[in-house]
Short mmCIF file of N, CA and C in Angstrom, two decimals:
data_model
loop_
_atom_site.label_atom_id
_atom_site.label_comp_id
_atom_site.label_asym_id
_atom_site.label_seq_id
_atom_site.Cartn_x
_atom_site.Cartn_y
_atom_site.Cartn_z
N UNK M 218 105.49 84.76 81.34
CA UNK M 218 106.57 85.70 81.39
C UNK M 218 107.59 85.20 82.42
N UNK M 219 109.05 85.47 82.19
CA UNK M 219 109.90 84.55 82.88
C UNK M 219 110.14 85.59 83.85
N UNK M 220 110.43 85.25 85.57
CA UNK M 220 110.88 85.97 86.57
C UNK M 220 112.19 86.86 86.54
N UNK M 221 112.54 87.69 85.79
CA UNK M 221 113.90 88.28 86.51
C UNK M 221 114.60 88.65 87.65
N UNK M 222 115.28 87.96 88.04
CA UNK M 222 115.56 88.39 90.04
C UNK M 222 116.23 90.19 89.68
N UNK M 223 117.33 90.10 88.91
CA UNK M 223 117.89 91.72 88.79
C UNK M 223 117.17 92.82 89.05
N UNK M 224 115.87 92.56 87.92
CA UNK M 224 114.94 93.74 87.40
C UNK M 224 113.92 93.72 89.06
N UNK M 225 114.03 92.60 89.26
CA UNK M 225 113.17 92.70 90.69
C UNK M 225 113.40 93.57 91.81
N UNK M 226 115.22 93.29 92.31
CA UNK M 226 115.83 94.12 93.07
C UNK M 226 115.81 95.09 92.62
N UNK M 227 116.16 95.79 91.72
CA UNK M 227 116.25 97.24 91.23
C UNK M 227 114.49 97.77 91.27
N UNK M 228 113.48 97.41 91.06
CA UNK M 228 112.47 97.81 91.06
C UNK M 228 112.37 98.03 92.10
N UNK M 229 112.49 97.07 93.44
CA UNK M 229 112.57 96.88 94.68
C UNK M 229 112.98 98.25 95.53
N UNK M 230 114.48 98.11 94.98
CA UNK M 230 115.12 99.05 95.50
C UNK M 230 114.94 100.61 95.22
N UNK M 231 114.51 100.44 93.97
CA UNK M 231 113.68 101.92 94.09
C UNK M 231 112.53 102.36 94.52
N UNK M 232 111.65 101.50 94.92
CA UNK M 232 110.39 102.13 95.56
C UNK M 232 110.86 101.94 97.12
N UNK M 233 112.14 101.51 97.49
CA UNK M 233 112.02 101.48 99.14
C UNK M 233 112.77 103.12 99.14
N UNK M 234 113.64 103.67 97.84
CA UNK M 234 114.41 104.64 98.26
C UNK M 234 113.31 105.72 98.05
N UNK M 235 112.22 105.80 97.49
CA UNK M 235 111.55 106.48 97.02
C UNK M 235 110.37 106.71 98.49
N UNK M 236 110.27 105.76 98.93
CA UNK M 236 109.32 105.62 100.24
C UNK M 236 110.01 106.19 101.10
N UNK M 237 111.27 106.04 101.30
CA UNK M 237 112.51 106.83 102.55
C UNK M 237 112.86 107.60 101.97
N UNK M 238 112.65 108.04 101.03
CA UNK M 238 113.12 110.18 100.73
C UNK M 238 111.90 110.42 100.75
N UNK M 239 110.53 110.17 100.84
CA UNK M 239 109.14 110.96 100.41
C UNK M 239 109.33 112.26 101.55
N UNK M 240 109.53 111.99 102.72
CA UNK M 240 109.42 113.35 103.48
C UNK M 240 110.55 114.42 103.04
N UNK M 241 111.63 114.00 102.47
CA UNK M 241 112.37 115.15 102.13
C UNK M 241 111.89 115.58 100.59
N UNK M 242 111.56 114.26 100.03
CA UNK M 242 110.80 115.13 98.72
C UNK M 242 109.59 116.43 98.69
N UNK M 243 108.81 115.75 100.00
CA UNK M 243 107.74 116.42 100.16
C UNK M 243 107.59 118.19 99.56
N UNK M 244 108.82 118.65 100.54
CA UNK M 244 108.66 120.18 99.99
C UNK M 244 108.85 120.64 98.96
N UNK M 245 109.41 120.13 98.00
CA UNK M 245 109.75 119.71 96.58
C UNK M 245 108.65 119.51 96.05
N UNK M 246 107.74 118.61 95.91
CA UNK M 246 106.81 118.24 95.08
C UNK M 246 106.04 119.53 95.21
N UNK M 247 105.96 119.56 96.24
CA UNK M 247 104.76 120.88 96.92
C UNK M 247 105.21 122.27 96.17
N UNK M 248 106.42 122.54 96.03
CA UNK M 248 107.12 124.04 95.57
C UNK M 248 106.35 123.35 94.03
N UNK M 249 106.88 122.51 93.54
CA UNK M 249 106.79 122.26 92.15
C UNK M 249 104.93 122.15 91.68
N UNK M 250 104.75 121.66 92.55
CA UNK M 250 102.90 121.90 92.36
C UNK M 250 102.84 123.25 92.21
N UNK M 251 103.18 124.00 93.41
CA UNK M 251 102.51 125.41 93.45
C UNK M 251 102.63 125.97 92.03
N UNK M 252 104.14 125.99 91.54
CA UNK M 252 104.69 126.64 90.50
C UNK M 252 103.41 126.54 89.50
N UNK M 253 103.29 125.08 89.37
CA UNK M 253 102.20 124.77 87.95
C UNK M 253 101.16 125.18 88.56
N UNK M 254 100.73 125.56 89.37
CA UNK M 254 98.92 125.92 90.01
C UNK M 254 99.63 127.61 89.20
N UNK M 255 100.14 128.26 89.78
CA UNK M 255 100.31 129.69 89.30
C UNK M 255 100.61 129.66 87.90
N UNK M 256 101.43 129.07 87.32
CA UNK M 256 101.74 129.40 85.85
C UNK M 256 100.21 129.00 84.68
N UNK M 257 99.27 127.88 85.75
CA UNK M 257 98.09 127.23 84.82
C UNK M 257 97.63 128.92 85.22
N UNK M 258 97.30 129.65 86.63
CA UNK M 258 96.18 131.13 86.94
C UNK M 258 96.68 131.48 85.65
N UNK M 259 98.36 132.21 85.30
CA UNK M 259 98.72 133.21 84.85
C UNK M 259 98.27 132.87 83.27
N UNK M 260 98.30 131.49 82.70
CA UNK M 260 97.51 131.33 81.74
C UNK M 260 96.18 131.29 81.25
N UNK M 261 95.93 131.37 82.40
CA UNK M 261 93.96 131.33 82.46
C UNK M 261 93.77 132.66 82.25
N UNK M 262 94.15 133.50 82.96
CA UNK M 262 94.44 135.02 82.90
C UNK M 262 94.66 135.62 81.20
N UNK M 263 95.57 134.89 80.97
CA UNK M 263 96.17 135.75 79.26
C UNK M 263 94.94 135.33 78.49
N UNK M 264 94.15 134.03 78.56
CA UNK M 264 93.10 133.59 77.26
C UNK M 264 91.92 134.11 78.13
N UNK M 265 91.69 134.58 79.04
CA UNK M 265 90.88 135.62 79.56
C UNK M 265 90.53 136.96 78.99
N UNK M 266 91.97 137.45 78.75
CA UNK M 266 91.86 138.75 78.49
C UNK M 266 91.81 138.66 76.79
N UNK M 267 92.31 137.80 76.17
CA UNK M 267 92.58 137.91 74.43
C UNK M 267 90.97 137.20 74.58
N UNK M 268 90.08 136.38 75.15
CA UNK M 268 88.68 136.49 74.87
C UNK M 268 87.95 137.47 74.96
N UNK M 269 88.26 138.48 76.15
CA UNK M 269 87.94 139.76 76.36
C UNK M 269 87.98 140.91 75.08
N UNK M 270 88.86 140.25 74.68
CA UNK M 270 89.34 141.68 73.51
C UNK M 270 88.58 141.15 72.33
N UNK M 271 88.56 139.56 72.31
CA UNK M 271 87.36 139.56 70.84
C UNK M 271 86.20 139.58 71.03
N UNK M 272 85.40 139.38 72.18
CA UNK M 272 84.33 139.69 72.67
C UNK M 272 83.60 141.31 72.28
N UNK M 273 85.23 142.37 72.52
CA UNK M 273 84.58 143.62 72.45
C UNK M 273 84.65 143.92 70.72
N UNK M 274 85.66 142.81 70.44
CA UNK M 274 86.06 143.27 68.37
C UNK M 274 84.80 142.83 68.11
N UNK M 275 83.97 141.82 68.36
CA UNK M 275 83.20 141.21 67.97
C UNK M 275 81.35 142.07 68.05
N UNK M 276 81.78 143.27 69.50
CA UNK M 276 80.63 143.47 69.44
C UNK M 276 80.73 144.85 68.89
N UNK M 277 81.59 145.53 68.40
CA UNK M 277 81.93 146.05 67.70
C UNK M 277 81.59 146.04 66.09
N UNK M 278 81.78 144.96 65.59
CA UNK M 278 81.58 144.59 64.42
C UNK M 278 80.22 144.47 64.43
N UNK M 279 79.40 144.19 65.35
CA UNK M 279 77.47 143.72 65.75
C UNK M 279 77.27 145.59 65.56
N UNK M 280 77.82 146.40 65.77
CA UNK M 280 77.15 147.49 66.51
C UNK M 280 77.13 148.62 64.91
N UNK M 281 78.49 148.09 64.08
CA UNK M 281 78.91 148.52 62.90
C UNK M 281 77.39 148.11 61.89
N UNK M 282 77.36 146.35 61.86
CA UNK M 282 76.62 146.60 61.37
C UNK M 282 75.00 146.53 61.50
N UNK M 283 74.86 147.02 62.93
CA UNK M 283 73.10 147.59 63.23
C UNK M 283 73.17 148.40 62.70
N UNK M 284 74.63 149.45 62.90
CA UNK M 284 74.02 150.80 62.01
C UNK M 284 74.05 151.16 60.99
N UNK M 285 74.64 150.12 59.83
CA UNK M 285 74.83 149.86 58.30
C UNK M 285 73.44 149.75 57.89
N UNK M 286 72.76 148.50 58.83
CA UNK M 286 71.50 148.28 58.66
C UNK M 286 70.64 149.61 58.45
N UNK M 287 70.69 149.71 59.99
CA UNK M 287 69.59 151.13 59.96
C UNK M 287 69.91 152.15 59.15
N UNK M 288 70.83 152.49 58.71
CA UNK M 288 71.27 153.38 57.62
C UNK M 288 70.53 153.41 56.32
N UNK M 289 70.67 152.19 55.82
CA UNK M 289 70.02 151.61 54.66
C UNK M 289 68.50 151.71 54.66
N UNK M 290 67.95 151.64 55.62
CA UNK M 290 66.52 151.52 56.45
C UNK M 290 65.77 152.77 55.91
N UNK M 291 67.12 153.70 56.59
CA UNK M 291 66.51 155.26 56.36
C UNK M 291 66.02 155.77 54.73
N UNK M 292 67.49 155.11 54.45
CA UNK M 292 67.52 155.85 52.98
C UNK M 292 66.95 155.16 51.76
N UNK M 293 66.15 153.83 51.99
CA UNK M 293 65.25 152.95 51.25
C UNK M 293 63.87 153.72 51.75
N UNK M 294 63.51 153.77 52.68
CA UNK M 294 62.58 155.49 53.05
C UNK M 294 62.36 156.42 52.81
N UNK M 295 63.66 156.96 52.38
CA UNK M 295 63.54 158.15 52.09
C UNK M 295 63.61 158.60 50.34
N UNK M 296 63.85 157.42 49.50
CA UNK M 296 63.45 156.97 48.19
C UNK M 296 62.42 157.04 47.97
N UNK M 297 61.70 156.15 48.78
CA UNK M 297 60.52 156.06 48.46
C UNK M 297 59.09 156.85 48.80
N UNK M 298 59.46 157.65 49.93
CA UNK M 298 59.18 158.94 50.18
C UNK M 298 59.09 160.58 48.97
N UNK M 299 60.46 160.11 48.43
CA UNK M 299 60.89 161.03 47.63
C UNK M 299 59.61 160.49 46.23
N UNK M 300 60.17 159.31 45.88
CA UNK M 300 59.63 158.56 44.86
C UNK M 300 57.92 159.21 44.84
N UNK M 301 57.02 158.94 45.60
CA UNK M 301 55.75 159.20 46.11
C UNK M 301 55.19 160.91 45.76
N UNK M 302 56.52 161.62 46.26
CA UNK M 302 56.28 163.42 46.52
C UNK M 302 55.98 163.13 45.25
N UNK M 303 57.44 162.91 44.06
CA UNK M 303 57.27 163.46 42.79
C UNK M 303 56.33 163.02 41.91
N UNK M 304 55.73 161.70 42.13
CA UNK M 304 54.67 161.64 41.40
C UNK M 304 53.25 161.86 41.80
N UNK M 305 53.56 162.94 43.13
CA UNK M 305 52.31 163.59 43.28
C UNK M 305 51.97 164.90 42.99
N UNK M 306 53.46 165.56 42.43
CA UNK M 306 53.45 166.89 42.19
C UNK M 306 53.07 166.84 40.69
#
């Protein structure tokens, strides 16, 4: 690969300007971190709560059908209950 002197200085010259602003960048980077640390909470937060809510749809739907189940339970029982009387009378 052939040396470019241009691309050298300019590379150059930006990591020396970048090394001599770091302390004024500093509070900058830092504001701009914080921002993304809070906006990642406030998103952790929202798929928190919409897991929350299918968690309860979900146990909801479990609780619907235990008692579909047991419903059926009864009244396959109570057939055959019935079934039993009449061919004992």
């Amino acid at each position: 690969m052939k040396f470019h002197p241009p691309s050298f200085v300019i590379g150059f010259a930006g990591a020396a300007a970048v090394m001599a602003s770091a302390k004024r960048l500093r509070p900058v980077v830092v504001e701009i971190a914080s921002l993304g640390l809070h906006f990642a909470r406030l998103g952790r937060a929202v798929v928190e709560r919409q897991r929350e809510s299918a968690e309860d749809l979900w146990a909801e739907v479990e609780e619907k059908a235990r008692l579909r189940g047991r419903g059926k339970r009864r009244d396959t029982g109570r057939r055959q209950g019935e079934a039993a009387s009449q061919t004992t009378h």
